[in-house]
Amino acid sequence: LGAAAGAATAWGLVRGWRAEAKALAALYGTATKMPAALRLAGPGDWCDAGVRDDGDAAAMVAPVSVALSGGGADWGPVLEVLRREGVVVWSGGLPPDAVDAARAALRPLLDALEASYDPAGDSFALARRRWCVTRLPRVGRGKHNVHLDPYGSPTHAAVTELARRGRLEELLTAYRGRPCRLSEVGLSVTRPGTLGEECGEGMEWHSDGAEGSCTVLTSLDPVAEEQGPLLLAPRSHVRYTRGEAAPEAALQGAGPTLRYRYRPGSPVVMDARTLHAAADNVSSSWRAVLWLIYDEDVEGGGDEAAAA
């Protein structure tokens, strides 16, 4: 994966196991289809600066830069947007050296995934035990979730260290008003449009879970528009309901949707109820995005309990 050329070499998009059931439903035709009027096309919905093209940068989601020192006061601007919109792009929230360390730790695994991919079977001939991968489910055409083993895995350790350096647990504990713990870690990889007969598939609108959970999505390299941006529906978390038709209903009542081309060190932090989606990867490069799931620490189990 590291051999792709130019600025398009990047990784892009993902979600945790909660979305896998929805992804499989979408794959086999049972999930709610996105109405044509709600589909996004073109790069203009979210510009590189992270603000909406209509100039309404403050009213909805916008990157928020905060210092990583100084205690709880750091979270003020981030929490304000997260509580109002259900999602925030935290500009510069992850330390550059921690991003570099995670990239170095994950690169061998990503290269191994590329080398072992079979386009005809849309599968990987990966030695999962060697690479400390517990599960590798297919969640769409050319799209797979990679679940990292929390026991003795250098890749899992690198991601959790990145989260620790970014103080994500502290942030989400402040958001929820009660202790939150990292419960699951993984990444999603999507094949380029040059492999197989069709491009790597995106993801239809979905939520990752109910109240009490949060999702963090982040890339380790820039993601180009052609690789498939992340699509966001701010304030949809307040309209969250369970059921197959819930995404369509929530989108119909929400405001303008946004799109975000991942940038290293600027994670997307969202309430698990917030609707989000992904565009197809029509580029010539693979894309990968880390996903981290945080749950309220009601039993004190954390990541190990989730992995049991």
Short mmCIF file of C-alpha atoms in Angstrom, two decimals:
data_model
loop_
_atom_site.label_atom_id
_atom_site.label_comp_id
_atom_site.label_asym_id
_atom_site.label_seq_id
_atom_site.Cartn_x
_atom_site.Cartn_y
_atom_site.Cartn_z
CA LEU A 1 0.00 0.00 0.00
CA GLY A 2 2.93 2.32 0.60
CA ALA A 3 4.03 2.01 -3.02
CA ALA A 4 1.21 4.09 -4.49
CA ALA A 5 2.49 7.22 -6.18
CA GLY A 6 2.03 10.91 -5.57
CA ALA A 7 -0.25 12.81 -3.26
CA ALA A 8 -3.04 10.32 -3.92
CA THR A 9 -1.18 7.72 -1.83
CA ALA A 10 -3.41 7.70 1.23
CA TRP A 11 -5.70 5.86 3.46
CA GLY A 12 -9.29 6.70 4.05
CA LEU A 13 -12.44 5.54 5.80
CA VAL A 14 -13.94 3.19 8.31
CA ARG A 15 -16.15 2.31 11.15
CA GLY A 16 -16.26 -0.36 13.87
CA TRP A 17 -18.05 -3.67 14.18
CA ARG A 18 -21.39 -2.04 14.97
CA ALA A 19 -21.56 -0.79 11.39
CA GLU A 20 -20.65 -4.19 9.93
CA ALA A 21 -24.16 -5.56 10.33
CA LYS A 22 -25.55 -2.52 8.54
CA ALA A 23 -22.86 -2.86 5.88
CA LEU A 24 -23.74 -6.48 5.24
CA ALA A 25 -27.41 -5.56 5.06
CA ALA A 26 -26.60 -2.86 2.51
CA LEU A 27 -24.45 -5.30 0.56
CA TYR A 28 -27.27 -7.81 0.26
CA GLY A 29 -30.02 -5.32 -0.42
CA THR A 30 -31.89 -5.13 2.87
CA ALA A 31 -30.67 -1.78 4.18
CA THR A 32 -32.30 1.55 3.57
CA LYS A 33 -31.16 2.99 0.24
CA MET A 34 -30.00 6.57 0.16
CA PRO A 35 -32.59 8.72 -1.66
CA ALA A 36 -31.20 10.26 -4.82
CA ALA A 37 -31.92 13.74 -3.50
CA LEU A 38 -29.65 13.05 -0.53
CA ARG A 39 -26.66 11.77 -2.46
CA LEU A 40 -23.61 14.02 -2.55
CA ALA A 41 -21.56 14.64 -5.65
CA GLY A 42 -18.55 16.83 -6.25
CA PRO A 43 -15.99 18.25 -3.84
CA GLY A 44 -17.76 21.46 -2.90
CA ASP A 45 -19.74 20.37 0.16
CA TRP A 46 -16.72 20.60 2.43
CA CYS A 47 -13.66 22.57 1.42
CA ASP A 48 -10.06 21.91 2.43
CA ALA A 49 -10.25 24.41 5.28
CA GLY A 50 -13.02 22.33 6.80
CA VAL A 51 -15.81 24.89 6.47
CA ARG A 52 -18.96 24.82 4.40
CA ASP A 53 -18.81 26.60 1.07
CA ASP A 54 -21.81 28.74 1.96
CA GLY A 55 -19.62 30.42 4.59
CA ASP A 56 -21.60 29.09 7.55
CA ALA A 57 -18.48 27.81 9.32
CA ALA A 58 -19.61 28.48 12.87
CA ALA A 59 -23.16 27.17 12.74
CA MET A 60 -22.34 23.54 11.97
CA VAL A 61 -19.27 21.30 12.08
CA ALA A 62 -15.86 22.91 11.76
CA PRO A 63 -12.35 21.86 12.77
CA VAL A 64 -11.52 23.04 16.26
CA SER A 65 -7.93 23.61 17.28
CA VAL A 66 -7.19 23.20 20.98
CA ALA A 67 -4.02 22.94 23.04
CA LEU A 68 -3.11 19.49 24.31
CA SER A 69 -2.06 20.82 27.72
CA GLY A 70 -3.85 22.77 30.40
CA GLY A 71 -6.39 20.25 31.65
CA GLY A 72 -10.13 20.20 31.11
CA ALA A 73 -10.26 23.78 29.86
CA ASP A 74 -8.83 22.49 26.59
CA TRP A 75 -12.08 20.77 25.69
CA GLY A 76 -14.29 23.85 25.68
CA PRO A 77 -14.38 24.64 21.92
CA VAL A 78 -14.39 20.94 20.95
CA LEU A 79 -17.16 20.05 23.37
CA GLU A 80 -19.31 22.97 22.28
CA VAL A 81 -19.36 21.76 18.67
CA LEU A 82 -19.59 18.07 19.57
CA ARG A 83 -22.56 18.59 21.87
CA ARG A 84 -24.41 20.78 19.39
CA GLU A 85 -23.64 18.95 16.15
CA GLY A 86 -22.94 15.40 17.31
CA VAL A 87 -19.63 15.46 15.40
CA VAL A 88 -16.49 17.56 15.30
CA VAL A 89 -13.37 17.51 13.13
CA TRP A 90 -10.65 18.20 15.67
CA SER A 91 -7.97 19.99 13.68
CA GLY A 92 -4.51 19.06 14.92
CA GLY A 93 -5.94 17.01 17.77
CA LEU A 94 -3.36 14.24 17.47
CA PRO A 95 0.34 15.00 18.00
CA PRO A 96 2.37 14.72 14.76
CA ASP A 97 5.01 12.47 16.32
CA ALA A 98 2.32 10.10 17.57
CA VAL A 99 0.76 10.01 14.10
CA ASP A 100 4.20 9.23 12.62
CA ALA A 101 4.74 6.40 15.12
CA ALA A 102 1.34 4.86 14.37
CA ARG A 103 1.97 5.13 10.63
CA ALA A 104 5.32 3.35 10.98
CA ALA A 105 3.77 0.58 13.09
CA LEU A 106 0.85 -0.02 10.72
CA ARG A 107 2.68 0.27 7.40
CA PRO A 108 3.96 -3.33 7.34
CA LEU A 109 0.44 -4.65 7.96
CA LEU A 110 -1.02 -2.44 5.25
CA ASP A 111 1.66 -3.56 2.80
CA ALA A 112 0.92 -7.19 3.68
CA LEU A 113 -2.78 -6.65 3.07
CA GLU A 114 -2.12 -5.20 -0.36
CA ALA A 115 0.27 -8.00 -1.28
CA SER A 116 -2.16 -10.72 -0.20
CA TYR A 117 -5.30 -9.29 -1.81
CA ASP A 118 -7.14 -11.40 -4.40
CA PRO A 119 -9.35 -9.17 -6.59
CA ALA A 120 -11.24 -12.13 -8.04
CA GLY A 121 -12.30 -13.41 -4.65
CA ASP A 122 -12.34 -10.01 -2.98
CA SER A 123 -10.42 -11.50 -0.08
CA PHE A 124 -7.02 -11.56 1.61
CA ALA A 125 -4.67 -14.52 1.97
CA LEU A 126 -3.25 -12.94 5.12
CA ALA A 127 -1.53 -14.88 7.91
CA ARG A 128 -3.82 -13.37 10.50
CA ARG A 129 -2.08 -14.78 13.57
CA ARG A 130 1.27 -13.46 12.38
CA TRP A 131 -0.20 -10.01 11.85
CA CYS A 132 -2.29 -10.06 15.05
CA VAL A 133 -5.59 -9.71 13.19
CA THR A 134 -8.55 -11.34 14.90
CA ARG A 135 -11.16 -10.78 12.19
CA LEU A 136 -11.15 -9.52 8.60
CA PRO A 137 -14.81 -9.35 7.48
CA ARG A 138 -15.92 -8.07 4.10
CA VAL A 139 -18.30 -5.14 4.63
CA GLY A 140 -18.77 -4.07 1.02
CA ARG A 141 -17.39 -4.59 -2.46
CA GLY A 142 -13.63 -4.20 -2.06
CA LYS A 143 -14.04 -3.00 1.53
CA HIS A 144 -12.94 -4.88 4.64
CA ASN A 145 -12.71 -4.16 8.36
CA VAL A 146 -9.49 -5.23 10.05
CA HIS A 147 -9.89 -6.04 13.76
CA LEU A 148 -6.64 -5.76 15.71
CA ASP A 149 -5.82 -8.21 18.50
CA PRO A 150 -5.49 -6.31 21.81
CA TYR A 151 -3.18 -8.98 23.25
CA GLY A 152 0.48 -8.56 22.37
CA SER A 153 -0.20 -6.75 19.08
CA PRO A 154 2.27 -3.96 18.20
CA THR A 155 -0.28 -2.44 15.81
CA HIS A 156 -3.00 -2.36 18.45
CA ALA A 157 -0.52 -0.89 20.94
CA ALA A 158 0.45 1.82 18.46
CA VAL A 159 -3.17 2.85 17.91
CA THR A 160 -3.98 2.91 21.62
CA GLU A 161 -0.86 5.00 22.24
CA LEU A 162 -2.02 7.43 19.54
CA ALA A 163 -5.37 7.67 21.31
CA ARG A 164 -3.67 8.19 24.67
CA ARG A 165 -1.46 10.95 23.31
CA GLY A 166 -4.54 12.62 21.84
CA ARG A 167 -6.33 12.37 25.20
CA LEU A 168 -9.40 11.03 23.46
CA GLU A 169 -10.62 9.16 26.52
CA GLU A 170 -10.52 12.38 28.56
CA LEU A 171 -12.39 14.27 25.85
CA LEU A 172 -15.16 11.70 25.53
CA THR A 173 -15.47 11.30 29.28
CA ALA A 174 -16.07 15.04 29.44
CA TYR A 175 -18.60 14.78 26.60
CA ARG A 176 -20.57 11.95 28.20
CA GLY A 177 -20.26 13.25 31.75
CA ARG A 178 -19.20 9.81 32.97
CA PRO A 179 -16.13 7.58 32.46
CA CYS A 180 -15.59 6.32 28.90
CA ARG A 181 -13.13 3.65 27.84
CA LEU A 182 -11.67 2.55 24.53
CA SER A 183 -13.44 -0.72 23.74
CA GLU A 184 -12.44 -1.59 20.16
CA VAL A 185 -9.70 -0.69 17.69
CA GLY A 186 -9.32 -1.47 14.00
CA LEU A 187 -9.08 -0.10 10.53
CA SER A 188 -11.01 -0.26 7.30
CA VAL A 189 -9.29 -0.78 3.96
CA THR A 190 -10.89 -0.10 0.59
CA ARG A 191 -9.39 -1.24 -2.67
CA PRO A 192 -8.67 1.25 -5.49
CA GLY A 193 -10.80 1.55 -8.58
CA THR A 194 -8.05 -0.06 -10.64
CA LEU A 195 -8.44 -3.45 -8.94
CA GLY A 196 -11.30 -5.73 -9.92
CA GLU A 197 -14.14 -4.88 -12.26
CA GLU A 198 -15.55 -2.18 -10.00
CA CYS A 199 -14.21 0.41 -7.58
CA GLY A 200 -13.95 -0.08 -3.85
CA GLU A 201 -17.40 0.50 -2.41
CA GLY A 202 -18.32 3.29 -0.02
CA MET A 203 -20.93 3.02 2.70
CA GLU A 204 -24.55 4.10 2.88
CA TRP A 205 -25.79 6.38 5.64
CA HIS A 206 -25.72 4.68 9.04
CA SER A 207 -25.16 5.22 12.75
CA ASP A 208 -22.61 3.23 14.74
CA GLY A 209 -24.71 2.73 17.85
CA ALA A 210 -27.03 4.13 20.47
CA GLU A 211 -26.53 6.76 23.15
CA GLY A 212 -23.52 6.12 25.35
CA SER A 213 -21.04 5.23 22.61
CA CYS A 214 -18.72 7.39 20.52
CA THR A 215 -16.65 6.80 17.40
CA VAL A 216 -13.32 8.32 16.41
CA LEU A 217 -12.18 8.08 12.77
CA THR A 218 -8.76 9.21 11.62
CA SER A 219 -6.32 8.71 8.75
CA LEU A 220 -2.56 8.50 8.84
CA ASP A 221 -2.11 10.04 5.38
CA PRO A 222 -4.11 12.61 3.40
CA VAL A 223 -7.16 11.25 1.58
CA ALA A 224 -7.86 12.57 -1.90
CA GLU A 225 -11.37 13.31 -3.14
CA GLU A 226 -11.16 10.35 -5.54
CA GLN A 227 -10.41 7.97 -2.69
CA GLY A 228 -13.78 8.71 -1.12
CA PRO A 229 -14.42 11.38 1.51
CA LEU A 230 -16.37 10.92 4.70
CA LEU A 231 -19.95 12.21 4.54
CA LEU A 232 -21.48 13.69 7.70
CA ALA A 233 -24.99 14.66 8.79
CA PRO A 234 -24.60 17.14 11.67
CA ARG A 235 -27.29 17.14 14.37
CA SER A 236 -28.68 13.81 13.18
CA HIS A 237 -27.80 12.34 16.58
CA VAL A 238 -30.77 14.12 18.15
CA ARG A 239 -33.08 12.36 15.65
CA TYR A 240 -31.61 8.91 16.23
CA THR A 241 -34.10 6.05 16.21
CA ARG A 242 -33.63 2.36 15.73
CA GLY A 243 -34.91 0.58 12.64
CA GLU A 244 -34.21 0.03 8.98
CA ALA A 245 -35.79 3.29 7.79
CA ALA A 246 -34.19 5.42 10.50
CA PRO A 247 -31.30 6.87 8.41
CA GLU A 248 -33.62 8.17 5.70
CA ALA A 249 -35.98 9.70 8.23
CA ALA A 250 -33.17 11.39 10.15
CA LEU A 251 -31.60 12.76 6.96
CA GLN A 252 -34.89 14.20 5.77
CA GLY A 253 -35.12 16.21 8.97
CA ALA A 254 -31.47 17.23 9.19
CA GLY A 255 -29.69 20.22 7.70
CA PRO A 256 -27.09 20.23 4.91
CA THR A 257 -24.72 17.29 4.84
CA LEU A 258 -20.97 17.81 4.75
CA ARG A 259 -18.02 15.91 3.36
CA TYR A 260 -14.54 15.67 4.84
CA ARG A 261 -11.34 14.52 3.15
CA TYR A 262 -9.31 13.06 5.98
CA ARG A 263 -6.12 14.82 7.06
CA PRO A 264 -3.49 13.22 9.33
CA GLY A 265 -3.73 14.35 12.92
CA SER A 266 -7.24 15.79 12.53
CA PRO A 267 -9.64 13.09 13.73
CA VAL A 268 -13.40 12.99 13.37
CA VAL A 269 -14.97 12.60 16.82
CA MET A 270 -18.66 11.76 16.80
CA ASP A 271 -21.54 10.59 18.90
CA ALA A 272 -22.25 7.03 17.74
CA ARG A 273 -25.80 8.10 16.83
CA THR A 274 -24.59 10.60 14.23
CA LEU A 275 -25.30 9.57 10.64
CA HIS A 276 -22.31 9.26 8.35
CA ALA A 277 -21.44 7.59 5.07
CA ALA A 278 -18.55 7.12 2.66
CA ALA A 279 -18.06 7.68 -1.05
CA ASP A 280 -16.55 5.05 -3.36
CA ASN A 281 -12.81 4.79 -3.88
CA VAL A 282 -12.38 5.47 -7.60
CA SER A 283 -8.68 6.36 -7.33
CA SER A 284 -5.63 4.25 -8.15
CA SER A 285 -4.61 3.98 -4.48
CA TRP A 286 -5.82 1.96 -1.54
CA ARG A 287 -7.37 3.85 1.34
CA ALA A 288 -7.40 3.06 5.06
CA VAL A 289 -8.78 4.79 8.12
CA LEU A 290 -8.44 3.90 11.76
CA TRP A 291 -11.57 3.51 13.84
CA LEU A 292 -11.79 3.61 17.60
CA ILE A 293 -14.96 2.84 19.58
CA TYR A 294 -15.49 4.33 23.04
CA ASP A 295 -18.18 3.11 25.42
CA GLU A 296 -19.29 4.22 28.83
CA ASP A 297 -17.22 2.32 31.38
CA VAL A 298 -20.19 0.80 33.19
CA GLU A 299 -18.36 -2.42 34.05
CA GLY A 300 -14.76 -1.24 33.92
CA GLY A 301 -14.00 -3.71 31.14
CA GLY A 302 -12.46 -1.47 28.50
CA ASP A 303 -10.87 -2.93 25.40
CA GLU A 304 -10.09 -6.34 26.83
CA ALA A 305 -13.70 -6.97 27.83
CA ALA A 306 -14.87 -6.07 24.33
CA ALA A 307 -12.36 -8.47 22.82
CA ALA A 308 -13.44 -11.43 25.00
#
